[in-house]
PDB file of C-alpha atoms in Angstrom:
ATOM      1  CA  MET A 812     -24.035  -7.108   7.569  1.00  0.00           C
ATOM      2  CA  LYS A 813     -26.822  -5.682   9.712  1.00  0.00           C
ATOM      3  CA  THR A 814     -29.040  -2.487   9.453  1.00  0.00           C
ATOM      4  CA  LYS A 815     -26.656  -0.554  11.473  1.00  0.00           C
ATOM      5  CA  ASP A 816     -23.712  -1.643   9.624  1.00  0.00           C
ATOM      6  CA  TYR A 817     -25.259  -0.492   6.299  1.00  0.00           C
ATOM      7  CA  ILE A 818     -26.263   2.917   7.938  1.00  0.00           C
ATOM      8  CA  GLU A 819     -22.449   3.100   8.949  1.00  0.00           C
ATOM      9  CA  LEU A 820     -21.332   2.317   5.571  1.00  0.00           C
ATOM     10  CA  LEU A 821     -23.424   5.115   4.080  1.00  0.00           C
ATOM     11  CA  LYS A 822     -22.238   7.462   6.380  1.00  0.00           C
ATOM     12  CA  LYS A 823     -18.631   6.507   5.472  1.00  0.00           C
ATOM     13  CA  GLU A 824     -19.343   6.570   1.743  1.00  0.00           C
ATOM     14  CA  LYS A 825     -21.470   9.919   1.641  1.00  0.00           C
ATOM     15  CA  SER A 826     -19.389  11.486   4.139  1.00  0.00           C
ATOM     16  CA  LEU A 827     -22.281  12.230   6.429  1.00  0.00           C
ATOM     17  CA  PRO A 828     -21.662  13.315   9.807  1.00  0.00           C
ATOM     18  CA  SER A 829     -24.498  11.929  11.829  1.00  0.00           C
ATOM     19  CA  ASN A 830     -27.444   9.626  11.998  1.00  0.00           C
ATOM     20  CA  TYR A 831     -29.707  12.686  11.422  1.00  0.00           C
ATOM     21  CA  ALA A 832     -27.687  13.504   8.227  1.00  0.00           C
ATOM     22  CA  VAL A 833     -28.380  10.003   7.057  1.00  0.00           C
ATOM     23  CA  ALA A 834     -32.080  10.361   7.894  1.00  0.00           C
ATOM     24  CA  LYS A 835     -32.302  13.528   6.106  1.00  0.00           C
ATOM     25  CA  TYR A 836     -30.228  11.974   3.177  1.00  0.00           C
ATOM     26  CA  MET A 837     -32.571   9.145   2.883  1.00  0.00           C
ATOM     27  CA  GLY A 838     -35.817  10.896   3.631  1.00  0.00           C
ATOM     28  CA  LEU A 839     -36.338   9.201   7.004  1.00  0.00           C
ATOM     29  CA  SER A 840     -37.604  10.581  10.332  1.00  0.00           C
ATOM     30  CA  SER A 841     -34.705  10.605  12.678  1.00  0.00           C
ATOM     31  CA  SER A 842     -36.640   8.600  15.261  1.00  0.00           C
ATOM     32  CA  THR A 843     -36.931   5.808  12.487  1.00  0.00           C
ATOM     33  CA  LEU A 844     -33.160   5.864  11.863  1.00  0.00           C
ATOM     34  CA  THR A 845     -32.258   5.997  15.691  1.00  0.00           C
ATOM     35  CA  ASN A 846     -34.510   2.647  15.894  1.00  0.00           C
ATOM     36  CA  TYR A 847     -32.443   1.068  13.005  1.00  0.00           C
ATOM     37  CA  SER A 848     -28.937   2.175  14.320  1.00  0.00           C
ATOM     38  CA  ARG A 849     -29.770   1.027  17.724  1.00  0.00           C
ATOM     39  CA  GLY A 850     -30.872  -2.280  16.556  1.00  0.00           C
ATOM     40  CA  TYR A 851     -34.500  -2.016  17.818  1.00  0.00           C
ATOM     41  CA  THR A 852     -35.807  -2.520  14.358  1.00  0.00           C
ATOM     42  CA  CYS A 853     -34.221  -3.368  10.884  1.00  0.00           C
ATOM     43  CA  PHE A 854     -34.922  -2.182   7.401  1.00  0.00           C
ATOM     44  CA  SER A 855     -38.262  -2.858   5.611  1.00  0.00           C
ATOM     45  CA  ASP A 856     -37.496  -4.473   2.140  1.00  0.00           C
ATOM     46  CA  ASP A 857     -38.058  -1.099   0.381  1.00  0.00           C
ATOM     47  CA  ILE A 858     -35.526   0.846   2.656  1.00  0.00           C
ATOM     48  CA  ALA A 859     -33.043  -2.140   2.019  1.00  0.00           C
ATOM     49  CA  VAL A 860     -33.415  -1.642  -1.527  1.00  0.00           C
ATOM     50  CA  ARG A 861     -32.817   2.299  -1.295  1.00  0.00           C
ATOM     51  CA  PHE A 862     -29.642   1.815   0.875  1.00  0.00           C
ATOM     52  CA  ALA A 863     -28.471  -0.837  -1.542  1.00  0.00           C
ATOM     53  CA  THR A 864     -28.985   1.550  -4.417  1.00  0.00           C
ATOM     54  CA  GLU A 865     -27.362   4.412  -2.569  1.00  0.00           C
ATOM     55  CA  LEU A 866     -24.126   2.268  -1.675  1.00  0.00           C
ATOM     56  CA  ASP A 867     -24.347   0.691  -5.308  1.00  0.00           C
ATOM     57  CA  LEU A 868     -24.314  -2.971  -3.624  1.00  0.00           C
ATOM     58  CA  ASN A 869     -26.127  -5.935  -4.834  1.00  0.00           C
ATOM     59  CA  VAL A 870     -29.737  -5.469  -3.848  1.00  0.00           C
ATOM     60  CA  GLY A 871     -30.224  -9.115  -3.345  1.00  0.00           C
ATOM     61  CA  VAL A 872     -27.078  -9.474  -0.834  1.00  0.00           C
ATOM     62  CA  VAL A 873     -28.643  -6.485   1.185  1.00  0.00           C
ATOM     63  CA  LEU A 874     -32.337  -7.927   0.985  1.00  0.00           C
ATOM     64  CA  ALA A 875     -30.956 -11.279   2.266  1.00  0.00           C
ATOM     65  CA  ASP A 876     -28.828  -9.967   5.038  1.00  0.00           C
ATOM     66  CA  ILE A 877     -32.049  -7.917   6.282  1.00  0.00           C
ATOM     67  CA  HIS A 878     -34.109 -10.991   6.122  1.00  0.00           C
ATOM     68  CA  ALA A 879     -31.523 -12.865   8.115  1.00  0.00           C
ATOM     69  CA  GLU A 880     -31.519 -10.141  10.658  1.00  0.00           C
ATOM     70  CA  ARG A 881     -35.166 -10.145  10.872  1.00  0.00           C
ATOM     71  CA  GLU A 882     -35.688 -13.863  10.892  1.00  0.00           C
ATOM     72  CA  THR A 883     -36.267 -15.660  14.401  1.00  0.00           C
ATOM     73  CA  ASP A 884     -36.437 -19.068  13.343  1.00  0.00           C
ATOM     74  CA  PRO A 885     -32.777 -20.429  13.641  1.00  0.00           C
ATOM     75  CA  VAL A 886     -33.232 -22.812  10.428  1.00  0.00           C
ATOM     76  CA  LEU A 887     -34.620 -19.879   8.339  1.00  0.00           C
ATOM     77  CA  HIS A 888     -32.020 -17.494   9.777  1.00  0.00           C
ATOM     78  CA  LYS A 889     -29.150 -19.717   8.782  1.00  0.00           C
ATOM     79  CA  ALA A 890     -30.800 -20.061   5.194  1.00  0.00           C
ATOM     80  CA  TRP A 891     -30.823 -16.522   4.819  1.00  0.00           C
ATOM     81  CA  VAL A 892     -27.179 -16.099   5.646  1.00  0.00           C
ATOM     82  CA  GLN A 893     -26.230 -18.768   3.316  1.00  0.00           C
ATOM     83  CA  ILE A 894     -28.261 -16.884   0.564  1.00  0.00           C
ATOM     84  CA  ALA A 895     -26.456 -13.701   1.343  1.00  0.00           C
ATOM     85  CA  ARG A 896     -23.074 -15.327   1.267  1.00  0.00           C
ATOM     86  CA  SER A 897     -23.703 -17.138  -1.754  1.00  0.00           C
ATOM     87  CA  LEU A 898     -24.857 -13.953  -3.592  1.00  0.00           C
ATOM     88  CA  SER A 899     -21.760 -12.160  -2.067  1.00  0.00           C
ATOM     89  CA  GLN A 900     -19.527 -14.737  -3.559  1.00  0.00           C
ATOM     90  CA  ALA A 901     -21.301 -14.312  -6.930  1.00  0.00           C
ATOM     91  CA  SER A 902     -20.827 -10.565  -6.688  1.00  0.00           C
ATOM     92  CA  ALA A 903     -17.364 -10.906  -6.215  1.00  0.00           C
ATOM     93  CA  ALA A 904     -16.914 -13.104  -9.146  1.00  0.00           C
ATOM     94  CA  VAL A 905     -18.575 -10.820 -11.305  1.00  0.00           C
ATOM     95  CA  PHE A 906     -16.794  -7.985 -10.037  1.00  0.00           C
ATOM     96  CA  MET A 907     -13.359  -9.881 -10.853  1.00  0.00           C
ATOM     97  CA  VAL A 908     -14.741 -10.809 -14.472  1.00  0.00           C
ATOM     98  CA  ALA A 909     -15.655  -6.997 -14.898  1.00  0.00           C
ATOM     99  CA  LEU A 910     -12.242  -5.879 -13.766  1.00  0.00           C
ATOM    100  CA  LEU A 911     -10.298  -8.289 -15.923  1.00  0.00           C
ATOM    101  CA  SER A 912     -12.397  -7.099 -18.971  1.00  0.00           C
ATOM    102  CA  ILE A 913     -11.457  -3.331 -18.566  1.00  0.00           C
ATOM    103  CA  PRO A 914      -9.577  -2.614 -21.850  1.00  0.00           C
ATOM    104  CA  THR A 915      -5.834  -1.751 -21.602  1.00  0.00           C
ATOM    105  CA  HIS A 916      -5.451  -0.250 -24.965  1.00  0.00           C
ATOM    106  CA  ASN A 917      -7.395   1.169 -27.780  1.00  0.00           C
ATOM    107  CA  ALA A 918      -4.785   2.375 -30.293  1.00  0.00           C
ATOM    108  CA  VAL A 919      -6.017   2.680 -33.918  1.00  0.00           C
ATOM    109  CA  ALA A 920      -3.851   0.857 -36.630  1.00  0.00           C
ATOM    110  CA  GLY A 921      -2.528   3.553 -39.268  1.00  0.00           C
ATOM    111  CA  THR A 922      -2.237   6.370 -36.728  1.00  0.00           C
ATOM    112  CA  ASN A 923       1.122   7.749 -35.737  1.00  0.00           C
ATOM    113  CA  ILE A 924       2.939   6.732 -32.812  1.00  0.00           C
ATOM    114  CA  ALA A 925       2.568   9.972 -30.762  1.00  0.00           C
ATOM    115  CA  GLU A 926      -1.338   9.756 -31.315  1.00  0.00           C
ATOM    116  CA  ASN A 927      -1.475   6.059 -30.332  1.00  0.00           C
ATOM    117  CA  ALA A 928       0.784   6.908 -27.075  1.00  0.00           C
ATOM    118  CA  LYS A 929      -1.723   9.671 -26.401  1.00  0.00           C
ATOM    119  CA  THR A 930      -4.832   7.629 -26.892  1.00  0.00           C
ATOM    120  CA  LEU A 931      -3.372   4.716 -24.625  1.00  0.00           C
ATOM    121  CA  HIS A 932      -2.095   7.117 -21.834  1.00  0.00           C
ATOM    122  CA  SER A 933      -5.750   8.773 -21.845  1.00  0.00           C
ATOM    123  CA  ILE A 934      -7.501   5.250 -21.591  1.00  0.00           C
ATOM    124  CA  HIS A 935      -5.054   4.239 -18.795  1.00  0.00           C
ATOM    125  CA  ASP A 936      -5.648   7.264 -16.977  1.00  0.00           C
ATOM    126  CA  THR A 937      -9.645   6.813 -17.167  1.00  0.00           C
ATOM    127  CA  ASN A 938      -9.324   3.078 -16.463  1.00  0.00           C
ATOM    128  CA  LEU A 939      -7.212   3.631 -13.472  1.00  0.00           C
ATOM    129  CA  GLN A 940      -9.591   6.149 -12.078  1.00  0.00           C
ATOM    130  CA  LYS A 941     -12.485   3.784 -12.546  1.00  0.00           C
ATOM    131  CA  LEU A 942     -10.619   0.937 -11.142  1.00  0.00           C
ATOM    132  CA  LYS A 943      -9.726   2.973  -7.922  1.00  0.00           C
ATOM    133  CA  LYS A 944     -13.307   3.783  -7.419  1.00  0.00           C
ATOM    134  CA  ILE A 945     -14.370   0.298  -7.829  1.00  0.00           C
ATOM    135  CA  LEU A 946     -11.673  -1.090  -5.521  1.00  0.00           C
ATOM    136  CA  LYS A 947     -12.257   1.538  -2.950  1.00  0.00           C
ATOM    137  CA  LYS A 948     -16.048   0.435  -2.630  1.00  0.00           C
ATOM    138  CA  ALA A 949     -14.991  -3.132  -2.889  1.00  0.00           C
ATOM    139  CA  VAL A 950     -12.495  -2.805   0.071  1.00  0.00           C
ATOM    140  CA  ASN A 951     -15.165  -0.829   2.114  1.00  0.00           C
ATOM    141  CA  TRP A 952     -17.744  -3.316   1.387  1.00  0.00           C
ATOM    142  CA  LEU A 953     -15.434  -6.209   2.264  1.00  0.00           C
ATOM    143  CA  ALA A 954     -14.108  -4.775   5.502  1.00  0.00           C
ATOM    144  CA  PHE A 955     -17.856  -3.934   6.584  1.00  0.00           C
ATOM    145  CA  SER A 956     -19.117  -7.323   5.783  1.00  0.00           C
ATOM    146  CA  PHE A 957     -16.023  -8.907   7.455  1.00  0.00           C
ATOM    147  CA  PHE A 958     -16.386  -6.868  10.614  1.00  0.00           C
ATOM    148  CA  ALA A 959     -20.431  -7.662  10.691  1.00  0.00           C
ATOM    149  CA  GLN A 960     -19.899 -11.281  10.095  1.00  0.00           C
ATOM    150  CA  SER A 961     -17.157 -11.467  12.969  1.00  0.00           C
ATOM    151  CA  LYS A 962     -19.003  -9.242  15.122  1.00  0.00           C
ATOM    152  CA  TYR A 963     -22.422 -10.846  14.953  1.00  0.00           C
ATOM    153  CA  HIS A 964     -21.067 -14.553  14.346  1.00  0.00           C
ATOM    154  CA  TYR A 965     -23.544 -15.483  11.491  1.00  0.00           C
TER     155      TYR A 965
END
């Protein structure tokens, strides 16, 4: 993904209506954000880290994407793209392991059936809400990643 893609993703995730709102939210000048969104400049490392943190994304992936965007040497550009993809794949693997490790029950032996059912239902609802939130972020991130990679032909 490129700088402007991360800006669009932040707009969507935080329901920010404009680039001006993104600039204000991130504590940047509107002219700086305009330069980012038009592709004139790209994030510095510290701004990339701030965006990654706000979007709850892997900082390494965002930094590698930004370094790839900045790099003018084709060999180094390709290396940064490969690093970003490798980190993305590793993040996806960690996500799946975390998803599979969400407990599905926590009933206590020796308590009555009604209490166990209530506990299981409560845990299920909590885990379902967590799962929905995680999946929403994952789908948004994957959609933007796919769009950015197909648009810019990394």
